[in-house]
Amino acid sequence: MIRRGERAQPAASRRRAPAAVAALAALALAACSSPPPTQFPGGIAIPAGASGLRDHVDDQLRTMTGYYRFELPPSQLPAFAAALHCALGEVETGPRAAREGDPDWFAPRPAQPHRSCESSADGWIYELEVDVSRPERYTVYLAASS
């Protein structure tokens, strides 16, 4: 119903207005959030079973360091380590000490059993730390520096 003194709008205009607002909201949201990465630096694919991925890239004048943490099924760890050209060490405790610039969420817990390795490929140096304290799902910490 049209109120006295208001102009009538065609039905199509009334339907398009909410759709236009929704489209603008979607564009604004897309501009504010970036899509999750599909690969790590150096072109190494993120494993299909990875979940809970957190990432932070520290891009400085001459170097760049990417910090990544995610959960991974144990069955996918060997293929991931092979992609990094990294031979995982035996299970031990006392992971690498936190370094300046590490995000708060990046440091593994020192008392947890872990496996680790280091490698380099395609101009990147990789440090891999894997918390193996939960046999059903490992927590992977990866630092990649150029």
PDB file of C-alpha atoms in Angstrom:
ATOM      1  CA  MET A   1       0.000   0.000   0.000  1.00  0.00           C
ATOM      2  CA  ILE A   2       1.253   3.462  -0.850  1.00  0.00           C
ATOM      3  CA  ARG A   3       0.926   6.172   1.760  1.00  0.00           C
ATOM      4  CA  ARG A   4      -0.555   9.507   0.866  1.00  0.00           C
ATOM      5  CA  GLY A   5       2.028  11.781  -0.735  1.00  0.00           C
ATOM      6  CA  GLU A   6       4.515   8.949  -1.609  1.00  0.00           C
ATOM      7  CA  ARG A   7       5.387   7.999  -5.162  1.00  0.00           C
ATOM      8  CA  ALA A   8       4.616   4.510  -6.363  1.00  0.00           C
ATOM      9  CA  GLN A   9       7.640   2.418  -7.308  1.00  0.00           C
ATOM     10  CA  PRO A  10       7.543  -0.436  -9.766  1.00  0.00           C
ATOM     11  CA  ALA A  11       7.601  -3.858  -8.067  1.00  0.00           C
ATOM     12  CA  ALA A  12      10.967  -4.679  -9.651  1.00  0.00           C
ATOM     13  CA  SER A  13      12.611  -1.652  -7.949  1.00  0.00           C
ATOM     14  CA  ARG A  14      11.270  -2.667  -4.565  1.00  0.00           C
ATOM     15  CA  ARG A  15      12.679  -6.190  -4.972  1.00  0.00           C
ATOM     16  CA  ARG A  16      16.091  -5.038  -6.216  1.00  0.00           C
ATOM     17  CA  ALA A  17      16.818  -2.703  -3.320  1.00  0.00           C
ATOM     18  CA  PRO A  18      17.369  -5.447  -0.681  1.00  0.00           C
ATOM     19  CA  ALA A  19      19.374  -7.479  -3.203  1.00  0.00           C
ATOM     20  CA  ALA A  20      21.607  -4.492  -3.949  1.00  0.00           C
ATOM     21  CA  VAL A  21      22.209  -3.902  -0.240  1.00  0.00           C
ATOM     22  CA  ALA A  22      23.085  -7.588   0.224  1.00  0.00           C
ATOM     23  CA  ALA A  23      25.490  -7.481  -2.744  1.00  0.00           C
ATOM     24  CA  LEU A  24      27.243  -4.394  -1.361  1.00  0.00           C
ATOM     25  CA  ALA A  25      27.543  -6.021   2.059  1.00  0.00           C
ATOM     26  CA  ALA A  26      29.093  -9.125   0.473  1.00  0.00           C
ATOM     27  CA  LEU A  27      31.616  -6.995  -1.439  1.00  0.00           C
ATOM     28  CA  ALA A  28      32.543  -5.086   1.710  1.00  0.00           C
ATOM     29  CA  LEU A  29      33.026  -8.325   3.625  1.00  0.00           C
ATOM     30  CA  ALA A  30      35.163  -9.794   0.842  1.00  0.00           C
ATOM     31  CA  ALA A  31      37.347  -6.687   0.809  1.00  0.00           C
ATOM     32  CA  CYS A  32      37.946  -6.950   4.559  1.00  0.00           C
ATOM     33  CA  SER A  33      38.804 -10.643   4.658  1.00  0.00           C
ATOM     34  CA  SER A  34      41.280 -12.491   2.495  1.00  0.00           C
ATOM     35  CA  PRO A  35      40.728 -16.042   1.322  1.00  0.00           C
ATOM     36  CA  PRO A  36      42.621 -18.756   3.169  1.00  0.00           C
ATOM     37  CA  PRO A  37      45.909 -19.698   1.503  1.00  0.00           C
ATOM     38  CA  THR A  38      46.078 -22.866  -0.618  1.00  0.00           C
ATOM     39  CA  GLN A  39      49.834 -23.215  -0.463  1.00  0.00           C
ATOM     40  CA  PHE A  40      52.824 -22.291   1.634  1.00  0.00           C
ATOM     41  CA  PRO A  41      55.724 -20.181   0.329  1.00  0.00           C
ATOM     42  CA  GLY A  42      57.732 -21.963  -2.314  1.00  0.00           C
ATOM     43  CA  GLY A  43      54.619 -23.540  -3.853  1.00  0.00           C
ATOM     44  CA  ILE A  44      54.134 -26.302  -1.258  1.00  0.00           C
ATOM     45  CA  ALA A  45      50.460 -27.276  -1.164  1.00  0.00           C
ATOM     46  CA  ILE A  46      48.586 -27.181   2.113  1.00  0.00           C
ATOM     47  CA  PRO A  47      47.571 -30.791   2.866  1.00  0.00           C
ATOM     48  CA  ALA A  48      43.939 -31.625   2.120  1.00  0.00           C
ATOM     49  CA  GLY A  49      43.339 -32.809   5.708  1.00  0.00           C
ATOM     50  CA  ALA A  50      44.704 -29.630   7.319  1.00  0.00           C
ATOM     51  CA  SER A  51      42.248 -27.851   9.598  1.00  0.00           C
ATOM     52  CA  GLY A  52      42.313 -24.844  11.906  1.00  0.00           C
ATOM     53  CA  LEU A  53      44.947 -23.069   9.806  1.00  0.00           C
ATOM     54  CA  ARG A  54      46.402 -19.908  11.326  1.00  0.00           C
ATOM     55  CA  ASP A  55      48.899 -17.854   9.389  1.00  0.00           C
ATOM     56  CA  HIS A  56      50.886 -14.675   9.760  1.00  0.00           C
ATOM     57  CA  VAL A  57      53.336 -13.203   7.259  1.00  0.00           C
ATOM     58  CA  ASP A  58      56.029 -10.824   8.464  1.00  0.00           C
ATOM     59  CA  ASP A  59      57.155  -9.007   5.319  1.00  0.00           C
ATOM     60  CA  GLN A  60      60.216  -6.889   5.994  1.00  0.00           C
ATOM     61  CA  LEU A  61      62.434  -4.899   3.661  1.00  0.00           C
ATOM     62  CA  ARG A  62      64.780  -7.729   2.639  1.00  0.00           C
ATOM     63  CA  THR A  63      63.245 -10.841   4.165  1.00  0.00           C
ATOM     64  CA  MET A  64      59.857 -12.434   4.601  1.00  0.00           C
ATOM     65  CA  THR A  65      58.809 -15.001   7.195  1.00  0.00           C
ATOM     66  CA  GLY A  66      55.538 -16.900   7.153  1.00  0.00           C
ATOM     67  CA  TYR A  67      54.259 -18.554  10.331  1.00  0.00           C
ATOM     68  CA  TYR A  68      51.680 -21.324  10.046  1.00  0.00           C
ATOM     69  CA  ARG A  69      49.922 -23.581  12.534  1.00  0.00           C
ATOM     70  CA  PHE A  70      47.346 -26.229  11.681  1.00  0.00           C
ATOM     71  CA  GLU A  71      45.992 -29.631  12.679  1.00  0.00           C
ATOM     72  CA  LEU A  72      46.798 -32.634  10.482  1.00  0.00           C
ATOM     73  CA  PRO A  73      45.835 -36.319  10.499  1.00  0.00           C
ATOM     74  CA  PRO A  74      48.964 -38.394  11.289  1.00  0.00           C
ATOM     75  CA  SER A  75      48.585 -40.335   8.028  1.00  0.00           C
ATOM     76  CA  GLN A  76      49.260 -37.156   6.001  1.00  0.00           C
ATOM     77  CA  LEU A  77      52.429 -36.112   7.833  1.00  0.00           C
ATOM     78  CA  PRO A  78      54.913 -38.239   5.809  1.00  0.00           C
ATOM     79  CA  ALA A  79      53.735 -36.814   2.464  1.00  0.00           C
ATOM     80  CA  PHE A  80      53.847 -33.272   3.823  1.00  0.00           C
ATOM     81  CA  ALA A  81      57.385 -33.733   5.167  1.00  0.00           C
ATOM     82  CA  ALA A  82      58.444 -35.222   1.804  1.00  0.00           C
ATOM     83  CA  ALA A  83      57.071 -32.148  -0.005  1.00  0.00           C
ATOM     84  CA  LEU A  84      59.301 -29.992   2.210  1.00  0.00           C
ATOM     85  CA  HIS A  85      62.311 -32.254   1.474  1.00  0.00           C
ATOM     86  CA  CYS A  86      62.570 -32.647   5.224  1.00  0.00           C
ATOM     87  CA  ALA A  87      63.504 -35.802   7.182  1.00  0.00           C
ATOM     88  CA  LEU A  88      61.550 -35.739  10.452  1.00  0.00           C
ATOM     89  CA  GLY A  89      63.609 -36.534  13.524  1.00  0.00           C
ATOM     90  CA  GLU A  90      62.676 -38.941  16.292  1.00  0.00           C
ATOM     91  CA  VAL A  91      60.151 -37.989  18.965  1.00  0.00           C
ATOM     92  CA  GLU A  92      61.685 -35.750  21.639  1.00  0.00           C
ATOM     93  CA  THR A  93      60.721 -32.927  24.003  1.00  0.00           C
ATOM     94  CA  GLY A  94      61.929 -29.329  24.275  1.00  0.00           C
ATOM     95  CA  PRO A  95      60.906 -27.669  20.981  1.00  0.00           C
ATOM     96  CA  ARG A  96      62.652 -24.660  19.561  1.00  0.00           C
ATOM     97  CA  ALA A  97      62.602 -21.576  21.727  1.00  0.00           C
ATOM     98  CA  ALA A  98      60.300 -18.742  20.736  1.00  0.00           C
ATOM     99  CA  ARG A  99      62.040 -16.070  18.732  1.00  0.00           C
ATOM    100  CA  GLU A 100      61.469 -12.361  18.343  1.00  0.00           C
ATOM    101  CA  GLY A 101      58.700 -11.807  15.830  1.00  0.00           C
ATOM    102  CA  ASP A 102      56.943 -15.145  16.463  1.00  0.00           C
ATOM    103  CA  PRO A 103      53.170 -14.700  16.857  1.00  0.00           C
ATOM    104  CA  ASP A 104      51.837 -15.620  20.323  1.00  0.00           C
ATOM    105  CA  TRP A 105      49.881 -18.591  18.911  1.00  0.00           C
ATOM    106  CA  PHE A 106      52.922 -20.027  17.148  1.00  0.00           C
ATOM    107  CA  ALA A 107      55.061 -21.420  19.984  1.00  0.00           C
ATOM    108  CA  PRO A 108      54.582 -25.144  20.700  1.00  0.00           C
ATOM    109  CA  ARG A 109      54.347 -26.225  24.333  1.00  0.00           C
ATOM    110  CA  PRO A 110      57.795 -27.319  25.605  1.00  0.00           C
ATOM    111  CA  ALA A 111      56.586 -30.367  27.558  1.00  0.00           C
ATOM    112  CA  GLN A 112      54.803 -31.962  24.577  1.00  0.00           C
ATOM    113  CA  PRO A 113      56.523 -34.702  22.564  1.00  0.00           C
ATOM    114  CA  HIS A 114      57.354 -33.518  19.072  1.00  0.00           C
ATOM    115  CA  ARG A 115      59.233 -34.261  15.894  1.00  0.00           C
ATOM    116  CA  SER A 116      61.078 -31.617  13.911  1.00  0.00           C
ATOM    117  CA  CYS A 117      63.210 -30.981  10.854  1.00  0.00           C
ATOM    118  CA  GLU A 118      64.671 -28.165   8.799  1.00  0.00           C
ATOM    119  CA  SER A 119      65.094 -27.867   5.044  1.00  0.00           C
ATOM    120  CA  SER A 120      65.462 -25.424   2.204  1.00  0.00           C
ATOM    121  CA  ALA A 121      63.825 -25.395  -1.211  1.00  0.00           C
ATOM    122  CA  ASP A 122      63.211 -22.788  -3.906  1.00  0.00           C
ATOM    123  CA  GLY A 123      64.929 -20.013  -1.925  1.00  0.00           C
ATOM    124  CA  TRP A 124      62.990 -20.716   1.299  1.00  0.00           C
ATOM    125  CA  ILE A 125      64.254 -22.088   4.615  1.00  0.00           C
ATOM    126  CA  TYR A 126      61.662 -24.240   6.398  1.00  0.00           C
ATOM    127  CA  GLU A 127      61.481 -25.133  10.085  1.00  0.00           C
ATOM    128  CA  LEU A 128      58.882 -27.785  10.841  1.00  0.00           C
ATOM    129  CA  GLU A 129      57.774 -28.659  14.365  1.00  0.00           C
ATOM    130  CA  VAL A 130      55.072 -31.311  14.873  1.00  0.00           C
ATOM    131  CA  ASP A 131      53.358 -31.819  18.250  1.00  0.00           C
ATOM    132  CA  VAL A 132      52.621 -35.574  18.343  1.00  0.00           C
ATOM    133  CA  SER A 133      51.075 -35.666  21.824  1.00  0.00           C
ATOM    134  CA  ARG A 134      47.590 -36.446  20.424  1.00  0.00           C
ATOM    135  CA  PRO A 135      47.741 -39.592  18.283  1.00  0.00           C
ATOM    136  CA  GLU A 136      44.461 -38.810  16.479  1.00  0.00           C
ATOM    137  CA  ARG A 137      45.537 -35.354  15.225  1.00  0.00           C
ATOM    138  CA  TYR A 138      48.925 -33.648  15.156  1.00  0.00           C
ATOM    139  CA  THR A 139      49.544 -29.908  15.535  1.00  0.00           C
ATOM    140  CA  VAL A 140      51.979 -28.665  12.898  1.00  0.00           C
ATOM    141  CA  TYR A 141      54.072 -25.509  13.269  1.00  0.00           C
ATOM    142  CA  LEU A 142      55.826 -24.295  10.134  1.00  0.00           C
ATOM    143  CA  ALA A 143      58.076 -21.255   9.740  1.00  0.00           C
ATOM    144  CA  ALA A 144      59.184 -20.378   6.210  1.00  0.00           C
ATOM    145  CA  SER A 145      61.801 -17.645   5.646  1.00  0.00           C
ATOM    146  CA  SER A 146      63.246 -16.143   2.500  1.00  0.00           C
TER     147      SER A 146
END
